[in-house]
Short mmCIF file of C-alpha atoms in Angstrom, two decimals:
data_model
loop_
_atom_site.label_atom_id
_atom_site.label_comp_id
_atom_site.label_asym_id
_atom_site.label_seq_id
_atom_site.Cartn_x
_atom_site.Cartn_y
_atom_site.Cartn_z
CA MET A 146 -6.52 -77.97 81.10
CA ILE A 147 -3.96 -76.70 83.56
CA THR A 148 -4.34 -73.04 84.54
CA ILE A 149 -2.09 -70.59 86.35
CA THR A 150 -2.47 -67.27 88.21
CA LYS A 151 -0.22 -64.30 88.89
CA GLU A 152 0.50 -65.57 92.39
CA GLU A 153 1.60 -68.94 91.04
CA LEU A 154 3.91 -67.24 88.53
CA ILE A 155 5.45 -65.34 91.44
CA GLN A 156 6.02 -68.69 93.21
CA LEU A 157 7.84 -69.84 90.06
CA GLY A 158 10.25 -66.91 90.40
CA PHE A 159 8.76 -64.17 88.23
CA GLY A 160 8.44 -60.67 89.67
CA THR A 161 5.09 -59.11 90.57
CA SER A 162 4.94 -56.71 87.62
CA GLN A 163 6.32 -59.31 85.26
CA SER A 164 3.66 -61.80 86.39
CA GLN A 165 0.89 -59.25 85.84
CA THR A 166 2.19 -58.53 82.35
CA ILE A 167 2.42 -62.24 81.49
CA ILE A 168 -1.19 -62.83 82.61
CA ARG A 169 -2.38 -59.81 80.61
CA LEU A 170 -0.55 -60.95 77.47
CA ALA A 171 -1.84 -64.50 77.90
CA LYS A 172 -5.40 -63.19 78.19
CA ASN A 173 -4.92 -61.16 75.00
CA TYR A 174 -3.56 -64.25 73.26
CA MET A 175 -6.60 -66.28 74.31
CA VAL A 176 -8.95 -63.57 73.01
CA GLN A 177 -7.10 -63.59 69.67
CA GLU A 178 -7.59 -67.37 69.60
CA GLY A 179 -11.35 -66.78 69.81
CA PHE A 180 -12.00 -67.20 73.53
CA ASP A 181 -13.92 -64.02 74.38
CA TYR A 182 -14.30 -65.26 77.97
CA TYR A 183 -10.79 -63.93 78.64
CA LYS A 184 -11.89 -60.32 77.98
CA SER A 185 -13.10 -60.14 81.58
CA ARG A 186 -11.06 -57.68 83.65
CA ARG A 187 -11.67 -59.69 86.82
CA LEU A 188 -10.35 -62.96 85.41
CA GLY A 189 -6.86 -63.70 86.67
CA ARG A 190 -6.41 -67.34 85.68
CA VAL A 191 -5.13 -68.40 82.25
CA PRO A 192 -4.15 -71.70 80.65
CA VAL A 193 -0.51 -72.69 81.15
CA HIS A 194 -0.15 -73.29 77.40
CA ALA A 195 -0.98 -69.61 76.77
CA VAL A 196 1.75 -68.51 79.20
CA GLU A 197 4.21 -70.93 77.59
CA HIS A 198 3.32 -69.48 74.18
CA ILE A 199 3.97 -65.94 75.44
CA LEU A 200 7.28 -66.86 77.08
CA GLY A 201 8.43 -69.25 74.38
CA ILE A 202 9.45 -71.87 76.96
CA THR A 203 7.94 -74.84 78.74
CA LEU A 204 7.26 -74.10 82.39
CA GLU A 205 8.72 -76.49 84.92
CA ILE A 206 5.91 -76.67 87.46
CA SER A 207 6.93 -78.30 90.73
CA LYS A 208 4.70 -79.89 93.34
CA GLU A 209 5.16 -76.86 95.61
CA VAL A 210 3.27 -74.64 93.17
CA ALA A 211 -0.45 -75.12 93.59
CA VAL A 212 -1.38 -75.15 89.91
CA HIS A 213 -5.05 -75.89 89.34
CA GLY A 214 -6.65 -78.19 86.81
CA GLU A 215 -4.58 -81.35 87.20
CA CYS A 216 -2.57 -83.06 89.87
CA VAL A 217 1.11 -82.46 89.24
#
């Protein structure tokens, strides 16, 4: 599973506040899907598919962005 952080969203061109909001919404989405692990306030890494669900688009992740989980 590929994951993404706020800092990586900023590298993709999202603003700081916007990135924080996206991560928060993605964590809420994961909790609704039954993954209580994402209730942690200190957790700042979410699956890319959750972010894509929130945004309604597929993220184009380039090699410059250090996304964790798989080699891009």
